[in-house]
Short mmCIF file of C-alpha atoms in Angstrom, two decimals:
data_model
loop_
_atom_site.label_atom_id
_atom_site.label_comp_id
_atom_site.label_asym_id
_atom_site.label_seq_id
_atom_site.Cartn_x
_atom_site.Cartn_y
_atom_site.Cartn_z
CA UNK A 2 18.35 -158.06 -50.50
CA UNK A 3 17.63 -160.88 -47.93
CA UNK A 4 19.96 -160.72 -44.55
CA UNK A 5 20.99 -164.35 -43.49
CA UNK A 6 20.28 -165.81 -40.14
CA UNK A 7 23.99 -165.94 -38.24
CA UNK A 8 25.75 -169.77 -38.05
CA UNK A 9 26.87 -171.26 -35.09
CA UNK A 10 30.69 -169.84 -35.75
CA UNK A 11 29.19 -166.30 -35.22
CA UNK A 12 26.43 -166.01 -32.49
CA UNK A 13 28.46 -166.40 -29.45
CA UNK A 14 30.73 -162.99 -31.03
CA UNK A 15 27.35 -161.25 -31.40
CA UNK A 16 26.01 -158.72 -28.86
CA UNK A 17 22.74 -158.53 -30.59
CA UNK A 18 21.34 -160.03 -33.12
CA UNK A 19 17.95 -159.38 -35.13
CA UNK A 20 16.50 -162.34 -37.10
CA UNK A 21 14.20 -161.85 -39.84
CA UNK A 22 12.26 -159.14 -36.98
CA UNK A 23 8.71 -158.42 -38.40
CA UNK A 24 6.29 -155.56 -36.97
CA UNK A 25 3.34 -154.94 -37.58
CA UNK A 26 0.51 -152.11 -36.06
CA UNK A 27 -3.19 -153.93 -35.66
CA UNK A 28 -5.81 -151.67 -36.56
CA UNK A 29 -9.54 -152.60 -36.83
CA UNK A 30 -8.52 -156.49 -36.84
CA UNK A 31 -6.31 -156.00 -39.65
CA UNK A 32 -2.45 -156.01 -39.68
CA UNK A 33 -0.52 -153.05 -41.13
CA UNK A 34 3.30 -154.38 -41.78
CA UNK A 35 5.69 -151.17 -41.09
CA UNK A 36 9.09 -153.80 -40.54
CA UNK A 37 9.38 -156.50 -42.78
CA UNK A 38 11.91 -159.26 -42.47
CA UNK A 39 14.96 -157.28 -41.02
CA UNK A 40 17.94 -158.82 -39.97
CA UNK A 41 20.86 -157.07 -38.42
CA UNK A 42 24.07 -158.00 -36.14
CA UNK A 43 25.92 -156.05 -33.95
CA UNK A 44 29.68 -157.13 -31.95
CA UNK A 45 31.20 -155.73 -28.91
CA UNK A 46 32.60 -152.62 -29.69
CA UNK A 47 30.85 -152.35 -33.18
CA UNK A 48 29.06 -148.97 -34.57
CA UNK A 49 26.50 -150.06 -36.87
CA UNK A 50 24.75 -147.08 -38.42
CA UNK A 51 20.88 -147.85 -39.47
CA UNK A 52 20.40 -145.05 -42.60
CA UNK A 53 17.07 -144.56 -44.58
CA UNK A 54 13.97 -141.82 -44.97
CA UNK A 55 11.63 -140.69 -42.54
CA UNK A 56 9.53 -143.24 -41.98
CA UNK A 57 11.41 -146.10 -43.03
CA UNK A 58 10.91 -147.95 -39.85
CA UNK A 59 14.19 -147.17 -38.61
CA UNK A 60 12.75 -145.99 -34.81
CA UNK A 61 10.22 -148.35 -34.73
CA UNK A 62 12.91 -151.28 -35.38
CA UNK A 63 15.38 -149.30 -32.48
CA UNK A 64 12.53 -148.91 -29.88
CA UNK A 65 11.53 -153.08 -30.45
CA UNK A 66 15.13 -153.72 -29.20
CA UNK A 67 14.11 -152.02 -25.62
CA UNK A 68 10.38 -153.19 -25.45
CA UNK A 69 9.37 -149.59 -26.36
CA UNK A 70 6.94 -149.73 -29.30
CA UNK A 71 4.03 -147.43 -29.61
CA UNK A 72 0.67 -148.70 -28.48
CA UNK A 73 -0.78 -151.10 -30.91
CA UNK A 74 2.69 -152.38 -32.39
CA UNK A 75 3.87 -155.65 -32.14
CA UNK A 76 6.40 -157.95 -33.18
CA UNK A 77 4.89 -160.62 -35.69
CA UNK A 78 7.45 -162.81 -36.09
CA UNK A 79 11.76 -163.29 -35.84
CA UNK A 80 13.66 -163.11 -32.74
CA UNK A 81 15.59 -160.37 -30.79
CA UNK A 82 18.74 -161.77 -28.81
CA UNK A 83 21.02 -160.10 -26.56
CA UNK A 84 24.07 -162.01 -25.74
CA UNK A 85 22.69 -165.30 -27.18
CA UNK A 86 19.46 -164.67 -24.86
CA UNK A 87 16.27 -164.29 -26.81
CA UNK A 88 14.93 -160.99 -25.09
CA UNK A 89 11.56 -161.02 -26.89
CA UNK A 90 10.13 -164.40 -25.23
CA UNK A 91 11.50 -163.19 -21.56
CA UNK A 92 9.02 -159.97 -21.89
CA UNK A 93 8.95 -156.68 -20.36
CA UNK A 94 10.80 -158.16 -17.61
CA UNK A 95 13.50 -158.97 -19.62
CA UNK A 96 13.25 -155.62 -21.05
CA UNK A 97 13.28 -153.83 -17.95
CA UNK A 98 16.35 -155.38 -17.06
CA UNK A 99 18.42 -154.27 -19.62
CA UNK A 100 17.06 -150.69 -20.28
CA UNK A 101 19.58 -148.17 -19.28
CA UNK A 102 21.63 -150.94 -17.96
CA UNK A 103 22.93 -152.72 -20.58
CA UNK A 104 20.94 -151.06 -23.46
CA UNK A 105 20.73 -147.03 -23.38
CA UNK A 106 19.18 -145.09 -25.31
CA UNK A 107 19.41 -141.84 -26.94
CA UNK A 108 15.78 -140.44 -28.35
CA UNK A 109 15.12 -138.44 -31.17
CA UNK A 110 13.11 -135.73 -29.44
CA UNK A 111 14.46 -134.80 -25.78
CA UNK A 112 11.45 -132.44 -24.99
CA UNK A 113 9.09 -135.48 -25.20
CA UNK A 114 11.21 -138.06 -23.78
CA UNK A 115 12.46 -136.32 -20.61
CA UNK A 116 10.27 -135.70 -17.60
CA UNK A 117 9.04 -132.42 -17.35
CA UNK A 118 8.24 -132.38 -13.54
CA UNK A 119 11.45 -133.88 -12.89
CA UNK A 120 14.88 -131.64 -12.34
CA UNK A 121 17.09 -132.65 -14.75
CA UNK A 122 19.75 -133.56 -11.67
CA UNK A 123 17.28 -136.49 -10.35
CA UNK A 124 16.56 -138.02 -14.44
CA UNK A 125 19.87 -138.37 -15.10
CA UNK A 126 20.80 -140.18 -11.48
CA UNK A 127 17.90 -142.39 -11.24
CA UNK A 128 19.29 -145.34 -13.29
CA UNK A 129 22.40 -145.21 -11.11
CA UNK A 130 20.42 -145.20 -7.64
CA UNK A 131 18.24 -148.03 -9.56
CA UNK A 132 20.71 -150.81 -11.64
CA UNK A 133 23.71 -149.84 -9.48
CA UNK A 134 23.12 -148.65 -5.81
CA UNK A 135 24.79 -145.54 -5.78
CA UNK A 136 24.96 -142.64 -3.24
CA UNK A 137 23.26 -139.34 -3.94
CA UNK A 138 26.62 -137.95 -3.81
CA UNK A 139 28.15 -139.85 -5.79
CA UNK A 140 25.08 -139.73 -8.53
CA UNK A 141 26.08 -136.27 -8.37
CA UNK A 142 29.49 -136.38 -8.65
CA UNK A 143 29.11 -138.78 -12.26
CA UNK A 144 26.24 -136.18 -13.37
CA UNK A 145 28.05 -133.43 -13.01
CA UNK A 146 31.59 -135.38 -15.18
CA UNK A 147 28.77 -136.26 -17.71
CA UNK A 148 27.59 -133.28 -18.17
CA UNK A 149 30.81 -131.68 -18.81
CA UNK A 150 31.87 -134.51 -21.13
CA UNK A 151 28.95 -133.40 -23.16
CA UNK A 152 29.97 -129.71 -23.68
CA UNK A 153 27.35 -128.23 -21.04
CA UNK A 154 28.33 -125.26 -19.54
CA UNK A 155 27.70 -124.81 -15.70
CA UNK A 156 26.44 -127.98 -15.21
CA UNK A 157 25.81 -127.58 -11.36
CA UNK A 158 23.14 -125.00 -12.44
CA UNK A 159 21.58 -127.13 -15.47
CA UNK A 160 21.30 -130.15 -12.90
CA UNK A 161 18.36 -127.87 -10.86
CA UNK A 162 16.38 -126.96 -13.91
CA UNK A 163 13.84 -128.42 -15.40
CA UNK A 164 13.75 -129.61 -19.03
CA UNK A 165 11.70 -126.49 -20.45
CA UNK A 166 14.55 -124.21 -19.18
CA UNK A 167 16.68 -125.40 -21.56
CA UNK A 168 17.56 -124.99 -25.03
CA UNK A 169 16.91 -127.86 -27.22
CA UNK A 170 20.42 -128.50 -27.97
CA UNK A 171 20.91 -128.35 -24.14
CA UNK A 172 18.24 -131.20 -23.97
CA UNK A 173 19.70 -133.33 -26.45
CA UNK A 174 22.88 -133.39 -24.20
CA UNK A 175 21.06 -134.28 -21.44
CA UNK A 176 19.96 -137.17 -23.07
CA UNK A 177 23.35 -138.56 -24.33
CA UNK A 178 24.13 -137.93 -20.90
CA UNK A 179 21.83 -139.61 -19.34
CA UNK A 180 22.46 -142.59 -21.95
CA UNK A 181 26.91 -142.82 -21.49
CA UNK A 182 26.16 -142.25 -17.19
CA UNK A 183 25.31 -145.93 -17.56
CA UNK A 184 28.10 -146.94 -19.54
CA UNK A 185 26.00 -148.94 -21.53
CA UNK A 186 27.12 -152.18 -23.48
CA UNK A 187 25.20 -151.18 -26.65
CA UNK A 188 23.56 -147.39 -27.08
CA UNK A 189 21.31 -146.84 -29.63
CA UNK A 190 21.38 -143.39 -30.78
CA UNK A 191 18.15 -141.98 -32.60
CA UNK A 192 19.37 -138.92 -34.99
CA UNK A 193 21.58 -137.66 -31.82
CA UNK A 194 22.73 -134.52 -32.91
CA UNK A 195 19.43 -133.56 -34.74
CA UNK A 196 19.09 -130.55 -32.20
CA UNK A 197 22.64 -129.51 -32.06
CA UNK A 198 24.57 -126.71 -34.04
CA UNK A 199 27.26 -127.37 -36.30
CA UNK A 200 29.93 -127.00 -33.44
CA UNK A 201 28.76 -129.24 -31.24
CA UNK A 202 27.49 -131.70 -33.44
CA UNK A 203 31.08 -133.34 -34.64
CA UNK A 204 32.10 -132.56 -30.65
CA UNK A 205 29.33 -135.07 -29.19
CA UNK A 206 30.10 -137.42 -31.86
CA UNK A 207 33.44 -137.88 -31.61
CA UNK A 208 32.71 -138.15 -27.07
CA UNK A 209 30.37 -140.92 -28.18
CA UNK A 210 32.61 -142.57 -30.47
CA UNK A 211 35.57 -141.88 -27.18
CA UNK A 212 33.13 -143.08 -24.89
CA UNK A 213 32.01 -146.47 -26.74
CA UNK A 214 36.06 -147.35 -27.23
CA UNK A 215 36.81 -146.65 -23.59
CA UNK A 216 33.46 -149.04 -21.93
CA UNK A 217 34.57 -151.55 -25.08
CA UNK A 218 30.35 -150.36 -25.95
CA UNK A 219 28.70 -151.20 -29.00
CA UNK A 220 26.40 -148.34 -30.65
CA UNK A 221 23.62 -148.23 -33.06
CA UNK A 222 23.53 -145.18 -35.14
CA UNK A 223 20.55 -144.10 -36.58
CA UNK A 224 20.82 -141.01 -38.45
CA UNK A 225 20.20 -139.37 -42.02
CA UNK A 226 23.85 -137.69 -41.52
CA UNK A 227 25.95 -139.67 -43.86
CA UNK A 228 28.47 -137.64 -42.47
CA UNK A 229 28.24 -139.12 -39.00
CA UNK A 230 27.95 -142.48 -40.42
CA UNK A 231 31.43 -141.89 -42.37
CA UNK A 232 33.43 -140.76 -38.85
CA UNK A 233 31.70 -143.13 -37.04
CA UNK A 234 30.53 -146.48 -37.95
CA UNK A 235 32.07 -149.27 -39.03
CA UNK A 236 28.93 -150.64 -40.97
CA UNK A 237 26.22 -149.55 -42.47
CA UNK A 238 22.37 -151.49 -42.42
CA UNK A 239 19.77 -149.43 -45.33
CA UNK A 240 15.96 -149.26 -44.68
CA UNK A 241 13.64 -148.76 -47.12
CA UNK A 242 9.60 -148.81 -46.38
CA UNK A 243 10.16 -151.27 -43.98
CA UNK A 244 12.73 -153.80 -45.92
CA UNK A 245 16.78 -153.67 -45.09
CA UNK A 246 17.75 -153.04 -48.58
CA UNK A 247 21.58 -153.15 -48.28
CA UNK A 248 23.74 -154.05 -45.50
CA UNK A 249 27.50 -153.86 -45.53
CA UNK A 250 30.88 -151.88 -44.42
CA UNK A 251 30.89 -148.38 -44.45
CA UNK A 252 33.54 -148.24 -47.16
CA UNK A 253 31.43 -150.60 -49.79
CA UNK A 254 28.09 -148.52 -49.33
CA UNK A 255 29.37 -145.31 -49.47
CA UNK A 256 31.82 -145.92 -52.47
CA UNK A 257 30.02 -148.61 -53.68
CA UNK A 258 26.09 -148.80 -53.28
CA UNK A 259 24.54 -151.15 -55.22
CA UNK A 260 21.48 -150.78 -54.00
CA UNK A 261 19.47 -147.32 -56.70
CA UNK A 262 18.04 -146.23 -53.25
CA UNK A 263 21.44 -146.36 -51.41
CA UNK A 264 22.45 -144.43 -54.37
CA UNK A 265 19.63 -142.18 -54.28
CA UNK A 266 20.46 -141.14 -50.49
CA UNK A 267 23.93 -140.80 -51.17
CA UNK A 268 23.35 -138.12 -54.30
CA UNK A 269 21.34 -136.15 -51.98
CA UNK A 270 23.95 -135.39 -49.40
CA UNK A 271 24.36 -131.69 -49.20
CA UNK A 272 27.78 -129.86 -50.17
CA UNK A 273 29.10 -126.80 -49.04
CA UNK A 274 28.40 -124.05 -51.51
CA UNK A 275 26.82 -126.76 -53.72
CA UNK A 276 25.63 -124.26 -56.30
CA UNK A 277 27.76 -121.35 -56.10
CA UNK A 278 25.78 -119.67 -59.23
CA UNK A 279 22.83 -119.64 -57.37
CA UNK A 280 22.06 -116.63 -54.74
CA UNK A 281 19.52 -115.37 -52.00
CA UNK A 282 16.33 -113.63 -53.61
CA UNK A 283 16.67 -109.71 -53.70
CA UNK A 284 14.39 -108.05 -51.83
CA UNK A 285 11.68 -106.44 -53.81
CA UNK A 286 11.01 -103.36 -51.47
CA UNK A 287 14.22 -102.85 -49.48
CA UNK A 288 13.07 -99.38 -48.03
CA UNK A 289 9.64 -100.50 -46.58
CA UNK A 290 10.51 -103.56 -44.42
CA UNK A 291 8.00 -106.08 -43.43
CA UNK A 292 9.51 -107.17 -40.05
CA UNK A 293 11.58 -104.07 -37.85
CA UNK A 294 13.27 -105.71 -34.33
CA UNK A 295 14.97 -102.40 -32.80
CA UNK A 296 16.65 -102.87 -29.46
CA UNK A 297 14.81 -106.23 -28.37
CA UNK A 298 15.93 -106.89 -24.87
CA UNK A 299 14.36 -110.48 -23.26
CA UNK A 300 15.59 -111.32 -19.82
CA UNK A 301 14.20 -114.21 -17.52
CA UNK A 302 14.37 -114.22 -13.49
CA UNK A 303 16.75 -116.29 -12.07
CA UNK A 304 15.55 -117.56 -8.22
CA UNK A 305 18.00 -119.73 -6.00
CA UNK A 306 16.90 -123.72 -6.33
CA UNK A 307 18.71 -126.84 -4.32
CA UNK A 308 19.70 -129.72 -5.71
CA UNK A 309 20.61 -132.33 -2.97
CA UNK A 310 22.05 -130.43 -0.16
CA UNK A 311 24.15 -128.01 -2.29
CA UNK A 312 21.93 -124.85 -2.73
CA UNK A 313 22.21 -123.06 -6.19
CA UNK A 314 22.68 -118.90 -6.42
CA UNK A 315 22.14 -117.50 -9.86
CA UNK A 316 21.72 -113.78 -10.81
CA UNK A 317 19.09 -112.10 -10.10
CA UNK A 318 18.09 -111.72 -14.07
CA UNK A 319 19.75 -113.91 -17.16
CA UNK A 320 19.79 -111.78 -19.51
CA UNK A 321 19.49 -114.01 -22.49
CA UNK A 322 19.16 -111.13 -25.71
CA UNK A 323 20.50 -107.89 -25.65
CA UNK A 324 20.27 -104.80 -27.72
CA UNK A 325 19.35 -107.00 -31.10
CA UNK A 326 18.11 -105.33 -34.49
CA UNK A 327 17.29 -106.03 -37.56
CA UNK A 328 14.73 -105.66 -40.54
CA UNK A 329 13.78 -108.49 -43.22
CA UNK A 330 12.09 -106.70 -46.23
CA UNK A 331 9.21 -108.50 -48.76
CA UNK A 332 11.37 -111.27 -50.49
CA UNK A 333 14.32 -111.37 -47.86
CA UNK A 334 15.88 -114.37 -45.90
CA UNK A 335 17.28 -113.35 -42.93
CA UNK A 336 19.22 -116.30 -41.25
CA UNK A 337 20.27 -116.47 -37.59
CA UNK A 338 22.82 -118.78 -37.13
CA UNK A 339 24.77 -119.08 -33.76
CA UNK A 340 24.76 -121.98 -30.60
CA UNK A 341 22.81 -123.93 -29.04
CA UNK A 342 21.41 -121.31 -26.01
CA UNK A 343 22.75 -118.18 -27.67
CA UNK A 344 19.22 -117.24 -28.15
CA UNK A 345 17.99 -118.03 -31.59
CA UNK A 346 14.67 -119.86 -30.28
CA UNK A 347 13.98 -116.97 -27.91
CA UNK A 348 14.33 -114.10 -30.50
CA UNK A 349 11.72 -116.36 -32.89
CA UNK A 350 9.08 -116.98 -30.17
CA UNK A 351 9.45 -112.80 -29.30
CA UNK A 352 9.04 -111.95 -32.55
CA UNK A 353 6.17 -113.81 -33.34
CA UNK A 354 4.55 -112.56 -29.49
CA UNK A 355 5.46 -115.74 -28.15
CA UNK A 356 7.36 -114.15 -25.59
CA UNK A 357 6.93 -110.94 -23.96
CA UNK A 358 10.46 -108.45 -24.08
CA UNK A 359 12.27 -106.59 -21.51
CA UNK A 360 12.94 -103.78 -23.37
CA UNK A 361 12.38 -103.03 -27.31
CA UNK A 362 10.11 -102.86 -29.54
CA UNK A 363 8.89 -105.55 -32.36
CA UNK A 364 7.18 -104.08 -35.97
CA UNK A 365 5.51 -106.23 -38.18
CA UNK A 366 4.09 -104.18 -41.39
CA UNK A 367 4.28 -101.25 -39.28
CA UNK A 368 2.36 -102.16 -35.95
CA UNK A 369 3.02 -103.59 -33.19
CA UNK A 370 3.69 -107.17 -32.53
CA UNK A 371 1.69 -108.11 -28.83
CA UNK A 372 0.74 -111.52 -29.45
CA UNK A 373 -0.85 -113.59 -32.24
CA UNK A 374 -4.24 -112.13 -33.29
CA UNK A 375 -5.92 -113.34 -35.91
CA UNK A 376 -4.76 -110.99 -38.45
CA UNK A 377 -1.25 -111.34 -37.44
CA UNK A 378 -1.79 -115.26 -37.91
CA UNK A 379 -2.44 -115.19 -41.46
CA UNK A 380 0.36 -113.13 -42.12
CA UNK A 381 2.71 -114.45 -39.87
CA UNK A 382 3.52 -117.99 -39.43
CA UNK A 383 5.66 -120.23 -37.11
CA UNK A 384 7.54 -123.18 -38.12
CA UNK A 385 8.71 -125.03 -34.47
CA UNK A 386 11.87 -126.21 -33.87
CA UNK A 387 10.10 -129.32 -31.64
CA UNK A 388 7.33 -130.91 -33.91
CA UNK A 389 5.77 -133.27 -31.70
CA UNK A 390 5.40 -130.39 -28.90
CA UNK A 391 3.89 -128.46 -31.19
CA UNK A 392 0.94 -130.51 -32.64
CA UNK A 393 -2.42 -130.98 -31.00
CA UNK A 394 -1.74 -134.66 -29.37
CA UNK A 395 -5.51 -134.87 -29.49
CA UNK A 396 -6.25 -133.47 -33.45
CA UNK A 397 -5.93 -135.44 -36.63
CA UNK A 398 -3.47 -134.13 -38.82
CA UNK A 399 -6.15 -132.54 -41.29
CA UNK A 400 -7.35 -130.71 -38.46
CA UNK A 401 -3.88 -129.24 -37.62
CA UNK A 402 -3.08 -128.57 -40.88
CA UNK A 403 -6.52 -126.73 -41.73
CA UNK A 404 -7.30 -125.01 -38.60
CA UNK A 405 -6.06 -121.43 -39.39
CA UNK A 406 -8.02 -121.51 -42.73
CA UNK A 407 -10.91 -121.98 -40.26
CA UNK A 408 -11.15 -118.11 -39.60
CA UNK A 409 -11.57 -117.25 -42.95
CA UNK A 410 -14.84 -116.96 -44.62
CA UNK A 411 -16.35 -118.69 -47.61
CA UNK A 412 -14.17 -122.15 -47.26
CA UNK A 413 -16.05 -125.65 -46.31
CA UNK A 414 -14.99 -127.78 -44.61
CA UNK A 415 -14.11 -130.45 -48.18
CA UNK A 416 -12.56 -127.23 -49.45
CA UNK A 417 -10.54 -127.12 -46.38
CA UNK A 418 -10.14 -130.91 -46.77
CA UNK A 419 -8.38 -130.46 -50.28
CA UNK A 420 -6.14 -127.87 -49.38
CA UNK A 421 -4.92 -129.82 -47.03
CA UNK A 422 -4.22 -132.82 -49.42
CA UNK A 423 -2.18 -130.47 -51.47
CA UNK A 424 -0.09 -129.45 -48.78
CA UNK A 425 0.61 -132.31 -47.72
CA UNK A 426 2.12 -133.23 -51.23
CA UNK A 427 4.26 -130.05 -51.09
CA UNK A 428 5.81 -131.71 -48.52
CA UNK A 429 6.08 -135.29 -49.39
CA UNK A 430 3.39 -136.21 -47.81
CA UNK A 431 -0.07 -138.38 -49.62
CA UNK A 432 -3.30 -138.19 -48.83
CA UNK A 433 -3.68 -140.75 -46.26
CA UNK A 434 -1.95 -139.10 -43.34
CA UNK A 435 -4.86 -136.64 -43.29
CA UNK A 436 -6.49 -139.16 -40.63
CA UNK A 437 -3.77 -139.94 -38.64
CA UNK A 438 -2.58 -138.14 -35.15
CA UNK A 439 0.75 -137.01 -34.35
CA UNK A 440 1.52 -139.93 -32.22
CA UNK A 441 1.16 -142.26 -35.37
CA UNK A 442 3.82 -140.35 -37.58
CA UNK A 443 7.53 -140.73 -37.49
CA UNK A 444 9.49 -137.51 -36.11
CA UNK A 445 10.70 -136.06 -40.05
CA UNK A 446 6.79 -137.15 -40.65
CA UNK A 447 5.67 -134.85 -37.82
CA UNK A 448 7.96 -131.94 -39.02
CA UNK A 449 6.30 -131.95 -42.43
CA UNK A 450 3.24 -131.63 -41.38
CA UNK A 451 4.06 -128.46 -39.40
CA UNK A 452 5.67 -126.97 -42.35
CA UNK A 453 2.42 -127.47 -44.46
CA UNK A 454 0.40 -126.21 -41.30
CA UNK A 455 2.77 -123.14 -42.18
CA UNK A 456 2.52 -122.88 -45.94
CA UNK A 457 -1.32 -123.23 -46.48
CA UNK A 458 -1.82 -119.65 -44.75
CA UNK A 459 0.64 -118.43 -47.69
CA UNK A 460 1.87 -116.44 -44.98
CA UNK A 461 3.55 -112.89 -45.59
CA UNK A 462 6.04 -113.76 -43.16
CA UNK A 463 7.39 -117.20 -41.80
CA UNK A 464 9.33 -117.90 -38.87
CA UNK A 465 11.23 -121.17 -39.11
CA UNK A 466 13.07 -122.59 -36.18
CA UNK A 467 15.40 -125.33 -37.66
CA UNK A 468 12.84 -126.11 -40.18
CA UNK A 469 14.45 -129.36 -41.46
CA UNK A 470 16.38 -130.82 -38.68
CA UNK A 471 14.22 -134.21 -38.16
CA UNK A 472 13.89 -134.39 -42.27
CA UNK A 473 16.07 -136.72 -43.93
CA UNK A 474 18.45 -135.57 -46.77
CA UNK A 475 16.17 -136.75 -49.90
CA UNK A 476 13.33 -134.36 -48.55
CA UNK A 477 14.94 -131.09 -47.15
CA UNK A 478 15.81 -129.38 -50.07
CA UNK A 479 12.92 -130.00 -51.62
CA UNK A 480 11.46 -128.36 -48.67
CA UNK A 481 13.54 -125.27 -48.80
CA UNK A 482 12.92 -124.97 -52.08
#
């Protein structure tokens, strides 16, 4: 569908406004379009979700409203306008003067986004000490209300650590609250609650939602959660490849799409118990267990650290798991399921010799699990919560995908090549990403190709650390399946 430009009776209403915004990446001389012709509006107060796949162009569209495209992107043609004032022609100047500001925003992947040699105390005062002139003490006084507005537990102690210390649901909170400290006029949100568990997620929607109504704050909402988009926004903008492909209330879409790939999104929205006749796959040898866990203890040490002038005392040892065991047998799906920082990540990364235990012991197929040798490997793979952490920054994404198969014998390098064309189609993926590097994909992109990374070792055993969290709703079941 085509978006019109606004009329003279609207633009002075409008907080931002997109006009016919093309992007496009320059490689080799040539042009590669990846946002075509999109047009959106958003008013004071106004939650405008942005729905559509991974790699729709629904981040790169967000990150042009900030000045924050990836190296080699730029904007082709159209005009970006904030309060009437065409942002785009003022330049990073212009930019830089309403980032975190006026404009905040939320990223889709806190490990990558927030400093790691910075506390997380000093990231999330530095735009007040910077826009607004505030005192350290009171910086620390709005951190530390933040923080607890965002369900953080002891957030005195979380303001000393550094990001790596914490859980990536903890990080995700630091970034919304790092994004509301502002009180922004317009936050864009990029899949905010993709790292957080069920109880928090509806929590730190509804303090955004709170939040945006109190500071009068408009928000962008982009998101695969058609949930989120139901108890949040107001209306709704659809990307496909590139191309807004319906834009209306959220009342008309979700009733009413007209659009077949509206339509398409909307049938694959996940229901509880959606097919009750269906159930887990018995385990074929239920007495001779592939994976034993008996009595896994992990603690970490705890050492006093300052933030400001108020000093910091924590226990000598947080104990973080504690007397856990279990055994998964050949053909059995064990799930963990609890919080954000109950210890779900930890127990993965000890079981796969990621992380060394306290106390315990860890059996895979008998032996003794003491880091990842190449046997264990093969047999045993790792699906990371954090896809962009987790690929080679500096490797092509054949490379990733093929580099286990490297240490077995009697496969070339073309053989090696095609299996890694055919994983990539397991996971919705063709044949030209094989060249690209992790930089160059989108986030549900990146997580994909971790997954096949995973599945071409047809492991005996995989480890999968929310497996489908950046994927949008069309793709993960067909993943999990």
């Amino acid at each position: 569908m085509t978006v019109t430009a606004p009329n003279s009776e609207t633009a002075d209403t409008e907080l931002l406004s997109l006009d016919t915004v093309s992007i496009a990446f320059r490689t080799r001389g040539h042009l590669r379009t990846a946002v075509d012709q999109a047009s959106l509006r958003i008013r004071p107060g106004e939650t405008m979700a942005l729905v559509g796949e991974s790699g729709s162009g629904k981040t790169l569209l967000a990150r042009a409203m900030v000045g924050l495209m990836p190296a080699g992107a730029e904007i082709t043609s159209g005009h970006i306008r904030f309060r009437g004032h065409d942002i785009v022609a003022g330049g990073e100047q212009a930019f830089r003067a309403l980032r975190g500001k006026d404009i905040s925003f939320v990223f889709q992947e806190p490990l990558s986004s927030l400093n790691p040699s910075l506390r997380v105390g000093l990231q999330l005062t530095e735009g007040l000490a910077f826009h607004c002139g505030v005192s350290p003490s009171q910086c620390r006084e709005q951190a530390l209300h933040m923080l607890d507005r965002v369900k953080i537990n002891n957030p005195a102690e979380v303001m000393s650590r550094y990001p790596h210390e914490l859980s990536g649901g903890m990080r995700q909170r630091v970034m919304i609250a790092t994004a509301l400290i502002m009180k922004p006029a317009l936050m864009v949100a990029d899949e905010p609650t993709t790292a957080l568990d069920m109880i928090v997620q509806e929590e730190v929607l509804l303090l955004m939602r709170e939040v945006a109504q109190e500071l009068s704050a408009a928000m962008l909402l982009i998101t695969h959660d058609l949930s989120a988009v139901a108890a949040l926004a107001q209306s709704v903008s659809v990307m496909k490849e590139g191309r807004m492909v319906e834009v209306g209330s959220v009342e008309k879409i979700l009733r009413d799409a007209r659009d077949p790939y509206t339509q398409k999104l909307l049938a694959a929205t996940p229901q509880a118990l959606d097919h009750p006749e269906s159930s887990p796959v018995e385990a074929a040898a239920p007495n001779s267990p592939v994976l034993q866990v008996n009595q896994l203890r992990v603690s970490f040490p705890a050492k006093a650290q300052k933030f400001g002038q108020s000093s910091i005392k924590r226990r000598p040892v947080n104990q973080v798991l504690e007397n856990v065991s279990f055994s998964i047998a050949a053909g059995e799906t064990l799930a963990i399921i609890g919080e954000s920082g109950s210890g779900k990540t930890t127990l993965s990364r000890s079981i796969a010799g990621l992380q060394t235990a306290s106390a315990g012991t860890v059996l895979f197929k008998g032996e003794p699990v003491s880091g990842l040798n190449q046997a264990t490997g093969s047999s045993m793979q790792f699906i990371f919560q954090d896809p962009f952490g987790s690929l080679d920054p500096r490797m092509k994404v054949a490379d990733i995908i093929t580099e286990g198969l490297m240490f077995r014998s009697g496969l070339t390098r073309e053989q090696r090549r095609r299996k890694a064309i055919l994983a990539l189609a397991e996971v919705e993926l063709d044949e030209s990403f094989i060249h690209r590097f992790p930089h160059q994909l989108s986030g549900g992109q990146r997580q994909r190709v971790s997954i096949a990374r995973a599945i071409i070792m047809h492991p005996e055993f995989i480890l999968a650390d929310e497996p489908v969290s950046a994927l949008d709703l069309t793709v993960q079941k067909q993943i999990i399946d």
